CSV table of C-alpha atoms and ligand atoms in Angstrom, one decimal:
chain,number,residue,atom,x,y,z
A,1,MET,CA,86.8,121.1,77.6
A,2,ASN,CA,86.7,119.1,80.8
A,3,TYR,CA,90.3,118.7,81.7
A,4,LEU,CA,89.4,116.4,84.6
A,5,SER,CA,87.7,113.6,82.6
A,6,PRO,CA,90.7,111.3,82.6
A,7,ILE,CA,90.6,111.1,86.4
A,8,LEU,CA,86.8,111.0,86.9
A,9,ARG,CA,84.5,108.0,87.2
A,10,ASN,CA,80.8,108.7,87.6
A,11,ASN,CA,82.0,112.3,88.1
A,12,ARG,CA,83.9,111.4,91.2
A,13,THR,CA,87.6,110.7,91.9
A,14,PHE,CA,89.6,108.5,94.1
A,15,LEU,CA,93.3,109.3,94.0
A,16,LEU,CA,96.2,107.5,95.7
A,17,ALA,CA,98.6,110.0,97.1
A,18,TYR,CA,102.2,108.9,97.2
A,19,ASP,CA,104.5,112.0,97.4
A,20,HIS,CA,105.3,111.4,101.1
A,21,GLY,CA,108.8,110.2,100.4
A,22,LEU,CA,109.7,113.8,99.7
A,23,GLU,CA,107.2,115.6,102.0
A,24,HIS,CA,107.6,113.5,105.2
A,25,GLY,CA,110.4,111.0,104.5
A,26,PRO,CA,110.5,107.2,104.8
A,27,GLU,CA,109.2,107.3,108.3
A,28,ASP,CA,105.7,107.3,106.8
A,29,PHE,CA,106.4,103.9,105.2
A,30,LEU,CA,105.4,101.9,108.3
A,31,LEU,CA,104.9,98.7,106.3
A,32,GLU,CA,107.9,97.5,104.3
A,33,LYS,CA,105.9,97.2,101.1
A,34,SER,CA,104.7,100.8,101.2
A,35,ALA,CA,108.2,102.0,100.3
A,36,GLU,CA,107.9,100.2,97.0
A,37,PRO,CA,106.3,102.2,94.1
A,38,GLU,CA,105.4,99.0,92.3
A,39,PHE,CA,103.3,97.9,95.3
A,40,ILE,CA,101.5,101.3,95.2
A,41,LEU,CA,100.9,101.0,91.4
A,42,GLU,CA,99.4,97.6,91.9
A,43,LEU,CA,97.3,98.8,94.7
A,44,ALA,CA,96.1,101.7,92.6
A,45,GLU,CA,95.0,99.3,89.8
A,46,LYS,CA,93.4,96.6,92.0
A,47,GLY,CA,91.9,99.1,94.4
A,48,ASN,CA,89.9,100.9,91.7
A,49,PHE,CA,91.7,104.3,92.1
A,50,SER,CA,91.1,106.8,89.4
A,51,GLY,CA,94.7,108.0,89.6
A,52,VAL,CA,98.0,107.8,91.4
A,53,ILE,CA,100.0,110.9,92.5
A,54,PHE,CA,103.8,110.8,92.2
A,55,GLN,CA,106.6,113.2,92.2
A,56,LYS,CA,108.7,113.4,89.0
A,57,GLY,CA,111.4,111.0,90.1
A,58,ILE,CA,109.1,108.1,90.9
A,59,ALA,CA,107.1,108.8,87.7
A,60,GLU,CA,110.3,108.7,85.7
A,61,LYS,CA,111.6,105.4,87.2
A,62,TYR,CA,108.4,103.4,87.7
A,63,TYR,CA,105.4,104.6,85.7
A,64,GLN,CA,106.0,103.7,82.1
A,65,PRO,CA,104.7,100.1,82.2
A,66,TRP,CA,101.5,101.3,83.9
A,67,GLN,CA,100.7,104.0,81.4
A,68,ASN,CA,97.5,102.5,80.1
A,69,ILE,CA,96.5,101.0,83.4
A,70,VAL,CA,96.5,103.7,86.1
A,71,PRO,CA,96.2,107.5,85.3
A,72,LEU,CA,99.1,109.5,86.5
A,73,ILE,CA,99.1,112.9,88.3
A,74,VAL,CA,102.5,114.4,88.7
A,75,LYS,CA,103.1,116.7,91.6
A,76,LEU,CA,105.0,119.7,90.3
A,77,ASN,CA,106.3,121.2,93.5
A,78,GLY,CA,107.4,119.8,96.8
A,79,LYS,CA,109.5,120.3,99.9
A,80,THR,CA,110.8,118.3,102.9
A,81,LYS,CA,109.6,118.4,106.4
A,82,TRP,CA,112.9,119.9,107.4
A,83,GLN,CA,112.1,123.3,105.8
A,84,ALA,CA,112.0,125.8,108.7
A,85,GLY,CA,109.9,128.9,109.0
A,86,GLU,CA,107.2,130.0,106.6
A,87,PRO,CA,106.7,127.3,104.0
A,88,TYR,CA,107.5,127.6,100.3
A,89,SER,CA,107.2,124.7,98.0
A,90,PRO,CA,109.2,125.4,94.8
A,91,LEU,CA,108.4,124.2,91.3
A,92,ILE,CA,110.5,121.1,90.5
A,93,CYS,CA,108.8,119.8,87.4
A,94,SER,CA,107.2,121.6,84.4
A,95,PRO,CA,103.8,120.7,83.1
A,96,GLU,CA,105.4,119.8,79.7
A,97,TYR,CA,107.8,117.3,81.4
A,98,ALA,CA,104.9,115.9,83.4
A,99,LYS,CA,103.0,115.3,80.2
A,100,ASP,CA,106.1,113.6,78.6
A,101,LEU,CA,106.1,111.3,81.7
A,102,GLY,CA,102.5,110.3,80.9
A,103,ALA,CA,100.6,112.6,83.3
A,104,VAL,CA,97.0,113.3,82.6
A,105,ALA,CA,96.9,116.0,85.3
A,106,VAL,CA,99.3,117.9,87.6
A,107,GLY,CA,99.3,118.9,91.2
A,108,TYR,CA,100.7,121.9,93.0
A,109,THR,CA,100.7,122.7,96.7
A,110,ILE,CA,99.9,126.3,97.8
A,111,TYR,CA,100.4,127.5,101.3
A,112,PRO,CA,98.2,130.6,101.5
A,113,GLY,CA,99.2,132.7,104.5
A,114,SER,CA,102.9,132.0,104.2
A,115,LYS,CA,105.0,135.0,103.6
A,116,PHE,CA,106.0,133.3,100.3
A,117,GLU,CA,102.4,132.9,99.1
A,118,HIS,CA,103.0,135.4,96.3
A,119,LEU,CA,105.7,133.1,94.8
A,120,MET,CA,103.4,130.1,94.9
A,121,PHE,CA,100.5,132.2,93.5
A,122,LYS,CA,102.7,133.3,90.6
A,123,GLU,CA,104.0,129.8,89.8
A,124,PHE,CA,100.6,128.3,90.2
A,125,GLY,CA,99.1,130.9,87.7
A,126,GLN,CA,101.8,129.9,85.1
A,127,VAL,CA,101.2,126.2,85.8
A,128,VAL,CA,97.5,126.5,85.1
A,129,GLU,CA,98.0,128.3,81.8
A,130,LYS,CA,100.6,125.8,80.6
A,131,ALA,CA,98.7,122.7,81.8
A,132,HIS,CA,95.5,123.9,80.1
A,133,ASN,CA,97.3,124.5,76.9
A,134,LEU,CA,98.5,120.9,77.1
A,135,GLY,CA,95.0,119.7,77.9
A,136,MET,CA,95.8,118.8,81.5
A,137,ALA,CA,93.9,119.5,84.7
A,138,VAL,CA,95.5,121.2,87.7
A,139,ILE,CA,94.8,120.0,91.2
A,140,ALA,CA,95.7,122.5,93.9
A,141,TRP,CA,96.6,121.3,97.4
A,142,LEU,CA,95.4,124.2,99.5
A,143,TYR,CA,97.1,124.1,102.9
A,144,PRO,CA,97.0,127.5,104.7
A,145,ARG,CA,100.1,127.8,106.8
A,146,GLY,CA,102.1,130.7,108.3
A,147,LYS,CA,102.1,133.1,111.3
A,148,LYS,CA,98.4,133.8,111.1
A,149,ILE,CA,97.2,130.2,110.8
A,150,ASP,CA,96.7,128.7,114.2
A,151,ASN,CA,95.0,125.5,113.1
A,152,GLU,CA,94.7,124.3,109.5
A,153,ASN,CA,91.6,122.3,110.2
A,154,ASN,CA,89.8,125.4,111.5
A,155,PRO,CA,86.6,125.5,109.4
A,156,GLN,CA,87.0,129.2,108.5
A,157,VAL,CA,90.6,128.5,107.4
A,158,VAL,CA,89.5,125.5,105.3
A,159,CYS,CA,86.6,127.4,103.7
A,160,TYR,CA,88.8,130.3,102.8
A,161,ALA,CA,91.3,127.8,101.3
A,162,ALA,CA,88.6,126.3,99.1
A,163,ARG,CA,87.6,129.7,97.8
A,164,ILE,CA,91.2,130.6,97.1
A,165,GLY,CA,91.3,127.5,94.8
A,166,LEU,CA,88.4,128.9,92.7
A,167,GLU,CA,89.9,132.4,92.6
A,168,LEU,CA,93.3,131.1,91.4
A,169,GLY,CA,91.9,128.9,88.6
A,170,ALA,CA,92.3,125.3,89.9
A,171,ASP,CA,90.3,122.6,88.3
A,172,MET,CA,90.2,120.5,91.5
A,173,ILE,CA,91.2,121.4,95.0
A,174,LYS,CA,92.4,119.3,97.8
A,175,ILE,CA,91.6,120.5,101.3
A,176,LYS,CA,92.0,119.3,104.9
A,177,TRP,CA,89.1,118.0,107.0
A,178,PRO,CA,87.2,121.1,108.4
A,179,LEU,CA,86.1,119.2,111.6
A,180,GLU,CA,82.4,118.9,110.7
A,181,ARG,CA,80.4,117.9,107.7
A,182,LYS,CA,78.5,121.2,107.6
A,183,TYR,CA,81.7,123.1,107.0
A,184,LEU,CA,82.8,120.7,104.3
A,185,GLU,CA,79.5,121.5,102.6
A,186,LYS,CA,80.2,125.2,102.9
A,187,ALA,CA,83.7,124.7,101.5
A,188,VAL,CA,82.3,122.8,98.5
A,189,ASN,CA,79.8,125.5,97.8
A,190,LEU,CA,82.4,128.3,98.1
A,191,ALA,CA,84.6,126.5,95.5
A,192,ARG,CA,81.8,125.6,93.1
A,193,PRO,CA,82.1,124.6,90.2
A,194,VAL,CA,85.6,123.6,91.1
A,195,LYS,CA,85.7,120.0,92.4
A,196,VAL,CA,86.7,119.4,96.0
A,197,VAL,CA,88.6,116.4,97.3
A,198,LEU,CA,89.5,115.7,100.9
A,199,ALA,CA,93.1,114.9,101.9
A,200,GLY,CA,93.3,111.8,104.1
A,201,GLY,CA,95.6,113.1,106.8
A,202,GLU,CA,97.2,111.0,109.5
A,203,ARG,CA,95.8,107.4,109.9
A,204,ILE,CA,92.6,107.2,111.9
A,205,SER,CA,90.4,104.2,112.6
A,206,GLU,CA,88.8,102.4,109.6
A,207,GLU,CA,85.3,103.2,110.9
A,208,GLU,CA,86.1,106.9,111.3
A,209,PHE,CA,87.6,107.0,107.8
A,210,PHE,CA,84.6,105.4,106.2
A,211,LYS,CA,82.3,107.8,107.9
A,212,ARG,CA,84.4,110.7,106.8
A,213,THR,CA,84.4,109.5,103.2
A,214,GLU,CA,80.6,109.1,103.3
A,215,GLU,CA,80.4,112.7,104.6
A,216,VAL,CA,82.5,113.9,101.7
A,217,ILE,CA,80.1,112.4,99.2
A,218,ALA,CA,77.0,113.6,101.1
A,219,SER,CA,78.5,117.1,101.2
A,220,GLY,CA,78.8,117.3,97.4
A,221,GLY,CA,82.5,116.6,97.5
A,222,CYS,CA,84.1,114.8,94.5
A,223,GLY,CA,86.1,112.2,96.5
A,224,LEU,CA,89.4,111.6,98.1
A,225,ALA,CA,93.1,112.1,97.5
A,226,VAL,CA,94.5,109.9,100.2
A,227,GLY,CA,97.8,108.3,101.1
A,228,ARG,CA,98.5,107.1,104.7
A,229,ASN,CA,94.9,106.1,105.5
A,230,ILE,CA,95.3,103.5,102.7
A,231,TRP,CA,98.9,102.2,102.4
A,232,GLN,CA,99.7,102.4,106.1
A,233,ARG,CA,97.2,99.5,106.6
A,234,LYS,CA,97.9,95.8,106.2
A,235,ASN,CA,94.4,95.4,104.6
A,236,ALA,CA,95.0,98.3,102.2
A,237,LEU,CA,93.4,96.7,99.2
A,238,GLU,CA,90.3,95.7,101.1
A,239,ILE,CA,89.9,99.2,102.5
A,240,ALA,CA,90.5,100.7,99.1
A,241,LYS,CA,87.8,98.6,97.5
A,242,LYS,CA,85.2,99.6,100.1
A,243,LEU,CA,86.1,103.3,99.8
A,244,ALA,CA,85.9,103.1,96.0
A,245,LYS,CA,82.3,101.8,96.3
A,246,ILE,CA,81.3,104.7,98.6
A,247,ILE,CA,82.9,107.2,96.3
A,248,TYR,CA,81.7,106.0,92.9
A,249,GLN,CA,78.2,105.3,93.9
A,250,ARG,CA,75.5,107.5,92.3
B,1,LIG,P1,97.6,111.8,103.2
B,1,LIG,O1,96.3,111.3,102.8
B,1,LIG,O2,98.5,110.8,103.7
B,1,LIG,O3,97.4,112.9,104.3
B,1,LIG,O4,98.3,112.6,102.0
B,1,LIG,C1,97.8,113.8,101.5
B,1,LIG,C2,99.0,114.8,101.4
B,1,LIG,O5,98.5,116.0,100.9
B,1,LIG,C3,100.1,114.2,100.5
B,1,LIG,O6,99.8,114.4,99.2
B,1,LIG,C4,101.3,115.0,101.0
B,1,LIG,O7,102.5,114.3,100.9
B,1,LIG,C5,100.9,115.2,102.5
B,1,LIG,O8,99.6,115.0,102.6
B,1,LIG,C6,101.3,116.5,103.0
B,1,LIG,O9,101.1,116.5,104.4
B,1,LIG,P2,101.4,117.7,105.4
B,1,LIG,O10,100.0,118.1,105.8
B,1,LIG,O11,102.2,117.1,106.5
B,1,LIG,O12,102.1,118.8,104.6
């Protein structure tokens, strides 16, 4: 069974990430509209995204009217930027509840290298088993962090993260930019057959972001799960449409 099919188009994916209200706080919402979940849902529909990523609360309050329009991915764990020390992102929603909210897939962030990685590995293992029993895919955000990680964009660190996703049973993994295309290719190969998507990261120039997206596809990556590089721009819809073309092309 291909759990990922509800969020794939031409075997690729283009996901609009919007869990920042919890992870970073409203300071990410540089444009007034970007604080409004309805604006994000409309953008997801018109911008040809293959899914939108919400935390449980936003999904509960805003998603229902969009159920047959934009596929939902519910992020099952989360934390604030105020958490100090080694990171741990606790489970705050079950796969069952995510399904009731209309989710076709769930997401979970793992911080390999944190002294709490064992807790996240354990929770993630249970999430995968439950989600698969419910027919849902699991996307792992793989963000190595902790004392031993000096730079999470370090190619070795990103490649290791990609492989961890395969080892732990993810259906799709989301990784950070490993600085060069050749390392992205390596990460994709190390995770195979698990699909790899790139996180957007902090906003960069449009040109740079288009180039990076082309490199994701050329490296065998499956697409993007991106937030700020879309909804922090005044021309978000225009950018989204151009990115969708790059991603879904054969
Ligand atoms: P962006 O495209 O805006 O980087 O979003 C991707 C994402 O993984 C979000 O899902 C999440 O809220 C955020 O980045 C986490 O960022 P950080 O690296 O600061 O933990």
